[in-house]
């Protein structure tokens, strides 16, 4: 049986997979970026939980990361569209079907990356904070 952490990350990846961009999880950047863009979900850090007693619960603010990448002549517009679609997908269900207490993305800090012999990339890491509680830090 998967842990709460894995179930939540899988649900987030499923939500991202519904977007026009290609969504991967934990993969390396491929040689070619699809025309609609590329998203790579990184598991990130669960951080130190706050603990409550009776009943024992561990409350996490897990920081996952989404690497968003676009390429091509209209990469500024494509990047803006991609970020807006991520925001809309998360806002549509802030609890990922009741798995989280709250899901919230932070603002990206985009950079332009030159590529030898090809169009430049525009990319950013978008932190996503997943608020959830478990009865066991390993479960």
Tab-separated table of C-alpha atoms in Angstrom:
chain	number	residue	atom	x	y	z
A	1	UNK	CA	0.000	0.000	0.000
A	2	UNK	CA	1.528	3.342	-0.972
A	3	UNK	CA	2.256	5.940	1.679
A	4	UNK	CA	0.261	9.160	1.989
A	5	UNK	CA	3.262	11.039	0.549
A	6	UNK	CA	3.441	8.799	-2.538
A	7	UNK	CA	-0.326	8.884	-3.032
A	8	UNK	CA	-0.302	12.701	-2.944
A	9	UNK	CA	2.657	13.004	-5.330
A	10	UNK	CA	1.000	10.532	-7.723
A	11	UNK	CA	-2.220	12.571	-7.614
A	12	UNK	CA	-0.260	15.753	-8.334
A	13	UNK	CA	1.480	14.085	-11.284
A	14	UNK	CA	-1.885	12.868	-12.588
A	15	UNK	CA	-3.239	16.418	-12.346
A	16	UNK	CA	-0.226	17.730	-14.310
A	17	UNK	CA	-0.578	14.951	-16.894
A	18	UNK	CA	-3.985	16.321	-17.869
A	19	UNK	CA	-2.340	19.509	-19.189
A	20	UNK	CA	-1.242	20.008	-22.806
A	21	UNK	CA	2.446	19.872	-21.804
A	22	UNK	CA	4.198	16.535	-21.382
A	23	UNK	CA	4.416	15.706	-17.663
A	24	UNK	CA	7.173	13.465	-16.303
A	25	UNK	CA	8.067	12.524	-12.765
A	26	UNK	CA	11.653	12.340	-11.555
A	27	UNK	CA	13.098	12.107	-15.070
A	28	UNK	CA	16.084	13.876	-16.577
A	29	UNK	CA	15.527	16.633	-19.125
A	30	UNK	CA	15.065	14.925	-22.504
A	31	UNK	CA	16.949	16.027	-25.612
A	32	UNK	CA	13.813	17.454	-27.211
A	33	UNK	CA	11.204	19.629	-25.555
A	34	UNK	CA	7.657	19.026	-26.866
A	35	UNK	CA	5.971	21.980	-28.592
A	36	UNK	CA	3.425	22.386	-25.764
A	37	UNK	CA	6.186	22.396	-23.134
A	38	UNK	CA	7.563	19.988	-20.595
A	39	UNK	CA	6.871	19.520	-16.882
A	40	UNK	CA	9.048	17.408	-14.602
A	41	UNK	CA	7.694	16.794	-11.105
A	42	UNK	CA	10.393	16.386	-8.458
A	43	UNK	CA	9.408	14.800	-5.132
A	44	UNK	CA	11.114	17.542	-3.136
A	45	UNK	CA	11.430	17.719	0.634
A	46	UNK	CA	8.754	16.950	3.208
A	47	UNK	CA	10.614	19.048	5.781
A	48	UNK	CA	10.267	18.834	9.553
A	49	UNK	CA	6.678	18.099	10.545
A	50	UNK	CA	4.767	19.760	13.319
A	51	UNK	CA	3.550	17.093	15.715
A	52	UNK	CA	0.319	16.980	17.652
A	53	UNK	CA	-0.514	14.397	20.313
A	54	UNK	CA	-3.724	12.547	21.137
A	55	UNK	CA	-4.100	11.403	18.470
A	56	UNK	CA	-0.519	11.449	17.235
A	57	UNK	CA	-0.341	13.281	13.883
A	58	UNK	CA	2.546	14.599	11.795
A	59	UNK	CA	1.642	17.761	9.853
A	60	UNK	CA	3.813	18.352	6.800
A	61	UNK	CA	4.380	21.285	4.494
A	62	UNK	CA	6.014	19.201	1.782
A	63	UNK	CA	7.804	21.258	-0.907
A	64	UNK	CA	7.631	19.447	-4.237
A	65	UNK	CA	9.003	21.112	-7.363
A	66	UNK	CA	7.761	21.341	-10.916
A	67	UNK	CA	10.390	22.075	-13.544
A	68	UNK	CA	8.606	23.886	-16.379
A	69	UNK	CA	10.415	24.141	-19.728
A	70	UNK	CA	9.408	25.591	-23.108
A	71	UNK	CA	11.405	26.053	-26.274
A	72	UNK	CA	10.930	27.938	-29.515
A	73	UNK	CA	10.440	31.379	-30.956
A	74	UNK	CA	7.357	32.175	-28.849
A	75	UNK	CA	8.773	30.783	-25.616
A	76	UNK	CA	7.756	33.820	-23.510
A	77	UNK	CA	4.095	33.395	-24.423
A	78	UNK	CA	4.356	29.609	-24.189
A	79	UNK	CA	5.933	29.808	-20.745
A	80	UNK	CA	3.249	32.200	-19.519
A	81	UNK	CA	0.520	29.902	-20.856
A	82	UNK	CA	2.161	26.867	-19.268
A	83	UNK	CA	2.446	28.534	-15.843
A	84	UNK	CA	-1.159	29.742	-16.022
A	85	UNK	CA	-2.347	26.219	-16.871
A	86	UNK	CA	-0.479	24.799	-13.859
A	87	UNK	CA	-2.082	27.425	-11.625
A	88	UNK	CA	-5.543	26.684	-13.009
A	89	UNK	CA	-5.068	22.921	-12.574
A	90	UNK	CA	-4.068	23.348	-8.927
A	91	UNK	CA	-6.804	25.898	-8.200
A	92	UNK	CA	-9.451	23.537	-9.597
A	93	UNK	CA	-8.938	21.198	-6.633
A	94	UNK	CA	-6.744	22.503	-3.815
A	95	UNK	CA	-7.052	19.220	-1.903
A	96	UNK	CA	-6.191	16.788	-4.744
A	97	UNK	CA	-9.424	14.913	-4.198
A	98	UNK	CA	-9.243	15.161	-0.397
A	99	UNK	CA	-5.692	13.785	-0.107
A	100	UNK	CA	-4.197	17.120	1.078
A	101	UNK	CA	-5.368	19.865	3.355
A	102	UNK	CA	-4.142	22.449	0.810
A	103	UNK	CA	-1.968	22.688	-2.312
A	104	UNK	CA	-0.361	25.965	-3.278
A	105	UNK	CA	2.200	26.900	-5.920
A	106	UNK	CA	4.764	29.650	-5.475
A	107	UNK	CA	5.828	32.095	-8.177
A	108	UNK	CA	8.404	30.847	-10.704
A	109	UNK	CA	11.703	32.589	-11.349
A	110	UNK	CA	12.203	31.980	-15.083
A	111	UNK	CA	15.576	31.911	-16.822
A	112	UNK	CA	16.513	31.766	-20.499
A	113	UNK	CA	18.950	28.983	-21.306
A	114	UNK	CA	20.881	28.986	-24.596
A	115	UNK	CA	21.141	25.708	-26.501
A	116	UNK	CA	23.877	25.127	-29.092
A	117	UNK	CA	22.356	24.723	-32.534
A	118	UNK	CA	18.735	25.055	-31.364
A	119	UNK	CA	16.225	27.569	-30.054
A	120	UNK	CA	16.764	28.738	-26.471
A	121	UNK	CA	14.866	27.261	-23.567
A	122	UNK	CA	12.834	29.210	-21.042
A	123	UNK	CA	12.615	27.321	-17.777
A	124	UNK	CA	11.796	27.700	-14.107
A	125	UNK	CA	11.343	25.642	-10.990
A	126	UNK	CA	7.882	26.142	-9.532
A	127	UNK	CA	7.725	25.152	-5.863
A	128	UNK	CA	4.454	23.518	-4.834
A	129	UNK	CA	3.664	23.281	-1.117
A	130	UNK	CA	1.580	20.247	-0.160
A	131	UNK	CA	-0.025	20.513	3.278
A	132	UNK	CA	-1.014	17.119	4.679
A	133	UNK	CA	-1.042	15.062	7.868
A	134	UNK	CA	-0.144	11.449	8.582
A	135	UNK	CA	-0.158	9.187	11.617
A	136	UNK	CA	3.338	7.902	10.806
A	137	UNK	CA	6.312	9.803	9.292
A	138	UNK	CA	7.188	6.692	7.262
A	139	UNK	CA	3.611	5.931	6.259
